[in-house]
Short mmCIF file of C-alpha atoms in Angstrom, two decimals:
data_model
loop_
_atom_site.label_atom_id
_atom_site.label_comp_id
_atom_site.label_asym_id
_atom_site.label_seq_id
_atom_site.Cartn_x
_atom_site.Cartn_y
_atom_site.Cartn_z
CA MET A 1 -50.11 15.41 93.45
CA SER A 2 -47.78 17.89 95.12
CA TRP A 3 -50.02 20.90 96.37
CA GLY A 4 -54.05 21.51 96.68
CA ALA A 5 -57.24 22.06 98.21
CA PRO A 6 -59.60 19.37 99.39
CA ALA A 7 -62.03 18.60 96.05
CA ALA A 8 -63.92 15.93 95.26
CA ARG A 9 -62.74 11.66 94.33
CA ASP A 10 -61.53 11.20 90.62
CA ARG A 11 -64.16 10.61 88.35
CA ARG A 12 -62.09 9.48 85.81
CA ARG A 13 -59.31 7.14 85.37
CA GLY A 14 -56.33 7.42 83.51
CA ARG A 15 -55.27 4.95 81.16
CA GLN A 16 -54.11 1.76 81.83
CA THR A 17 -54.44 2.08 85.41
CA TYR A 18 -53.09 -0.69 87.38
CA PRO A 19 -54.74 -2.02 90.60
CA VAL A 20 -53.32 0.03 93.42
CA VAL A 21 -54.09 3.39 92.07
CA VAL A 22 -57.75 2.33 92.42
CA LEU A 23 -57.11 1.07 96.18
CA LEU A 24 -54.89 4.25 97.42
CA ALA A 25 -56.70 6.87 95.63
CA THR A 26 -58.00 8.21 98.89
CA ALA A 27 -55.25 8.36 100.67
CA LEU A 28 -53.61 10.39 98.53
CA VAL A 29 -56.62 12.98 97.56
CA ALA A 30 -56.06 13.43 101.53
CA GLY A 31 -52.41 13.64 101.91
CA CYS A 32 -52.29 16.04 99.39
CA ALA A 33 -54.74 18.17 99.66
CA ASP A 34 -53.61 21.12 101.54
CA THR A 35 -53.28 24.99 99.61
CA ARG A 36 -53.29 27.28 102.23
CA GLN A 37 -50.68 29.81 102.26
CA GLN A 38 -47.74 29.98 104.72
CA PRO A 39 -44.93 32.20 105.50
CA ASP A 40 -42.14 29.89 104.95
CA ALA A 41 -39.88 29.53 102.02
CA PRO A 42 -39.57 26.86 100.70
CA SER A 43 -36.28 24.56 101.78
CA PHE A 44 -35.40 24.61 97.81
CA GLU A 45 -32.01 26.01 95.94
CA PRO A 46 -33.18 28.06 93.97
CA MET A 47 -31.21 28.95 90.45
CA ASP A 48 -30.17 32.35 89.84
CA THR A 49 -32.02 34.82 88.33
CA SER A 50 -29.59 38.02 88.17
CA THR A 51 -29.59 37.43 84.40
CA SER A 52 -31.89 36.57 82.05
CA ALA A 53 -28.91 34.20 80.72
CA SER A 54 -29.89 32.23 83.54
CA ALA A 55 -33.22 31.95 83.21
CA GLY A 56 -33.29 31.56 79.86
CA GLY A 57 -35.18 33.83 78.61
CA SER A 58 -38.40 36.09 78.62
CA PRO A 59 -41.30 33.88 80.34
CA LEU A 60 -43.42 31.78 76.99
CA ALA A 61 -40.78 33.10 74.22
CA ALA A 62 -38.97 31.23 72.59
CA PRO A 63 -35.52 31.56 72.90
CA THR A 64 -33.22 34.08 70.41
CA PRO A 65 -31.10 32.31 69.19
CA THR A 66 -27.36 33.31 69.76
CA ALA A 67 -25.39 36.00 67.30
CA PRO A 68 -22.37 34.33 65.71
CA ALA A 69 -19.80 35.23 67.57
CA THR A 70 -16.75 38.07 66.14
CA PRO A 71 -14.13 35.78 64.41
CA SER A 72 -11.01 35.55 66.24
CA THR A 73 -7.52 34.78 66.24
CA SER A 74 -7.75 31.50 69.70
CA PRO A 75 -8.08 28.29 67.51
CA SER A 76 -9.39 26.75 70.33
CA ARG A 77 -12.28 29.30 70.43
CA LYS A 78 -15.45 26.98 69.27
CA PRO A 79 -18.98 28.47 68.08
CA THR A 80 -21.72 28.79 69.98
CA THR A 81 -24.61 26.11 69.20
CA PRO A 82 -28.19 27.90 69.03
CA PRO A 83 -31.51 26.88 70.83
CA PRO A 84 -33.86 24.75 68.97
CA LYS A 85 -36.02 26.73 66.65
CA PRO A 86 -39.86 27.81 67.87
CA GLY A 87 -41.63 24.68 67.26
CA ASN A 88 -38.64 22.01 66.93
CA HIS A 89 -39.04 21.23 70.82
CA ARG A 90 -38.58 16.88 71.08
CA TYR A 91 -40.78 16.15 74.03
CA VAL A 92 -40.16 12.82 76.17
CA PHE A 93 -42.73 11.01 79.05
CA PRO A 94 -41.57 12.17 82.25
CA VAL A 95 -41.15 8.22 83.64
CA GLN A 96 -39.57 5.77 82.46
CA THR A 97 -40.53 2.24 82.85
CA SER A 98 -43.16 -0.14 81.38
CA ASN A 99 -45.27 -0.23 84.25
CA VAL A 100 -46.74 3.25 84.34
CA SER A 101 -50.34 5.48 84.65
CA TYR A 102 -51.69 8.19 85.74
CA HIS A 103 -54.95 10.13 85.92
CA PRO A 104 -56.84 12.56 83.12
CA THR A 105 -57.23 14.78 86.20
CA HIS A 106 -56.17 16.53 89.98
CA SER A 107 -57.49 16.87 93.07
CA GLY A 108 -57.23 20.37 93.90
CA TYR A 109 -55.55 22.03 91.15
CA PRO A 110 -54.37 21.24 87.62
CA ALA A 111 -51.74 18.58 88.18
CA THR A 112 -51.41 14.81 87.18
CA ASP A 113 -50.16 11.90 89.49
CA ILE A 114 -48.12 9.35 87.66
CA PHE A 115 -48.13 5.74 89.79
CA ALA A 116 -44.76 3.80 89.04
CA ASN A 117 -42.61 1.92 91.09
CA CYS A 118 -40.17 3.62 93.42
CA GLY A 119 -36.79 4.27 91.92
CA SER A 120 -38.28 4.53 88.34
CA SER A 121 -36.61 6.81 86.60
CA VAL A 122 -37.54 10.42 86.09
CA VAL A 123 -36.28 12.51 83.50
CA ALA A 124 -36.47 15.52 81.48
CA VAL A 125 -39.44 16.17 79.32
CA THR A 126 -37.75 18.77 77.21
CA ALA A 127 -34.38 20.37 76.70
CA GLY A 128 -33.87 23.03 78.86
CA ARG A 129 -31.98 24.51 82.35
CA ILE A 130 -32.66 23.48 85.60
CA LEU A 131 -34.54 26.21 87.91
CA GLU A 132 -34.61 24.40 91.33
CA VAL A 133 -33.78 21.38 93.09
CA SER A 134 -34.63 20.08 96.31
CA ARG A 135 -32.51 17.44 97.82
CA VAL A 136 -33.59 17.14 101.57
CA ASP A 137 -37.69 16.08 101.94
CA ASN A 138 -38.40 18.66 105.10
CA TYR A 139 -42.29 17.52 105.29
CA SER A 140 -43.86 17.58 108.35
CA LYS A 141 -47.50 16.55 108.91
CA SER A 142 -47.74 19.33 111.96
CA GLY A 143 -45.54 21.45 110.07
CA PRO A 144 -45.62 24.48 107.12
CA GLN A 145 -48.35 22.95 104.85
CA GLY A 146 -47.85 23.87 101.04
CA PRO A 147 -44.20 24.63 100.44
CA ASN A 148 -42.74 21.64 101.60
CA ASN A 149 -45.19 19.20 100.73
CA GLY A 150 -42.82 18.29 97.56
CA GLY A 151 -40.11 16.74 99.51
CA LYS A 152 -37.60 15.72 96.78
CA ALA A 153 -38.00 17.77 93.65
CA VAL A 154 -36.79 19.28 90.29
CA SER A 155 -38.61 22.52 87.86
CA LEU A 156 -36.98 22.76 85.04
CA LEU A 157 -37.30 25.75 82.67
CA GLY A 158 -37.92 24.52 78.91
CA ASP A 159 -36.39 25.77 76.11
CA ASP A 160 -40.34 26.24 74.78
CA GLY A 161 -40.31 29.01 77.76
CA VAL A 162 -42.66 26.09 79.59
CA ARG A 163 -41.77 24.99 83.52
CA TYR A 164 -42.10 21.44 84.27
CA TYR A 165 -41.82 20.40 88.10
CA GLY A 166 -41.52 16.43 89.20
CA SER A 167 -41.73 15.91 93.24
CA HIS A 168 -41.80 13.58 95.87
CA LEU A 169 -39.10 12.47 94.57
CA THR A 170 -36.41 9.08 96.03
CA ASN A 171 -33.55 11.06 95.22
CA VAL A 172 -32.15 13.49 92.80
CA ALA A 173 -29.58 12.33 90.66
CA ALA A 174 -26.18 13.75 90.62
CA GLY A 175 -25.31 16.64 89.02
CA ILE A 176 -29.09 17.60 88.36
CA ASN A 177 -28.12 21.72 89.98
CA ALA A 178 -29.73 24.62 89.56
CA GLY A 179 -28.50 26.67 86.80
CA VAL A 180 -27.33 23.45 84.77
CA ARG A 181 -28.75 22.77 81.25
CA VAL A 182 -30.36 19.00 80.69
CA GLY A 183 -30.96 17.72 77.35
CA ALA A 184 -34.50 16.33 76.76
CA GLY A 185 -34.59 12.15 78.50
CA GLN A 186 -31.51 13.50 80.59
CA GLN A 187 -32.35 11.66 83.87
CA LEU A 188 -33.29 14.00 87.15
CA GLY A 189 -33.81 11.67 89.40
CA THR A 190 -36.36 8.68 90.79
CA VAL A 191 -39.84 7.83 91.36
CA GLY A 192 -40.49 8.26 95.41
CA LYS A 193 -42.49 8.64 98.42
CA THR A 194 -41.35 11.88 99.73
CA GLY A 195 -43.29 14.78 101.07
CA ASN A 196 -47.05 14.55 101.54
CA ALA A 197 -47.34 11.51 99.06
CA ASN A 198 -48.63 8.94 101.72
CA ASN A 199 -46.45 6.08 101.47
CA VAL A 200 -47.58 5.67 97.26
CA CYS A 201 -44.70 5.73 95.18
CA HIS A 202 -45.56 8.14 92.48
CA LEU A 203 -44.20 11.69 91.18
CA HIS A 204 -46.44 14.48 91.00
CA PHE A 205 -46.16 16.19 87.38
CA GLY A 206 -47.10 20.03 87.18
CA ILE A 207 -47.03 22.77 84.19
CA SER A 208 -46.70 26.06 84.72
CA PRO A 209 -45.57 29.35 83.83
CA PRO A 210 -41.91 30.24 84.84
CA CYS A 211 -43.38 33.51 86.14
CA LYS A 212 -40.96 33.98 89.44
CA LYS A 213 -38.73 31.19 88.46
CA THR A 214 -38.45 30.40 92.05
CA GLY A 215 -40.43 30.45 94.79
CA ASP A 216 -43.85 30.15 93.75
CA TRP A 217 -45.09 26.89 95.02
CA TRP A 218 -48.73 27.57 94.25
CA ILE A 219 -48.27 28.26 90.58
CA ARG A 220 -44.94 25.72 90.25
CA ARG A 221 -47.05 22.65 91.56
CA GLY A 222 -49.30 23.08 88.22
CA VAL A 223 -52.17 25.15 86.63
CA VAL A 224 -52.58 23.21 83.05
CA TRP A 225 -54.07 19.96 83.10
CA PRO A 226 -51.06 17.28 81.39
CA ALA A 227 -52.94 14.49 80.84
CA THR A 228 -52.84 15.26 77.09
CA PHE A 229 -49.78 16.46 76.61
CA LEU A 230 -48.58 13.54 78.88
CA ASP A 231 -51.16 11.01 75.97
CA GLY A 232 -48.91 12.79 73.24
CA TRP A 233 -45.87 12.05 74.64
CA ARG A 234 -46.39 8.55 75.96
CA LYS A 235 -46.95 8.19 72.02
CA LYS A 236 -43.54 9.91 70.49
CA ARG A 237 -45.31 12.66 69.64
CA ASN A 238 -44.52 16.63 70.17
CA THR A 239 -47.36 17.93 71.55
CA SER A 240 -46.44 21.09 73.19
CA PRO A 241 -48.34 22.49 76.11
CA VAL A 242 -46.87 26.22 74.80
CA ALA A 243 -50.21 28.08 73.96
CA LYS A 244 -52.54 26.42 76.93
CA VAL A 245 -49.83 27.80 79.88
CA LYS A 246 -49.37 30.78 77.05
CA ASP A 247 -53.45 30.88 77.68
CA TRP A 248 -53.86 30.76 80.84
CA HIS A 249 -50.80 32.87 82.18
CA ALA A 250 -52.79 35.73 79.76
CA ASP A 251 -55.57 34.91 81.80
CA LYS A 252 -54.68 34.83 85.33
CA GLY A 253 -50.97 36.51 85.22
CA CYS A 254 -48.60 35.11 87.95
CA PRO A 255 -50.68 35.42 91.40
CA LYS A 256 -49.07 36.15 94.26
CA ALA A 257 -50.38 33.84 96.51
CA PRO A 258 -52.34 30.84 96.88
#
């Protein structure tokens, strides 16, 4: 629920939605609804994208396996492990706790709010490289709306070429920095209520193409409905969003503004 324009309340509920979701739905819509473009840059620690190696490859393209290294006389050199082959990506549900629920819809734009107790573990849904990290909550109701709405947050470029974004964290895990490689299921932080979360513990979860990779919050917040994929991951299925993201990207490109 990181950013979005005011919209009608959800007409459908997520699976296993517990009472707090119903009681606080109105407050959530009110607090995460502003999509106005602002000139202020986001307070994120961005990944250096000056080389294709640091960016994890071209958008939506499967990573190219590393070529075999030239034989070396040094006995200490180890061969580079190639990334997974296309279609072999493992996916994990992003919040690791039994008491969790989410809506199939979201106000204003495609994303999902995953409700769980503050402090619940937030993990990488697939293997990849960290693009952006925000460890400081600079959101203010009287300040710019848009770039800082997510509070403490992390974005990840998966090996599948898809960008995954989680916000409103209580904290970001130690060692999770821009440019760091992570595995599926590795902890990124904990569920919280920073940013414009309206004092409700939840994870805003968005799926998007990498586009600029950093700074483009209006895309990073989410462009493809995640519920179908969350349903699959919850059942331990490797349901991939690659095709949906590729279709959206082919149709919309990378908008330069909200």
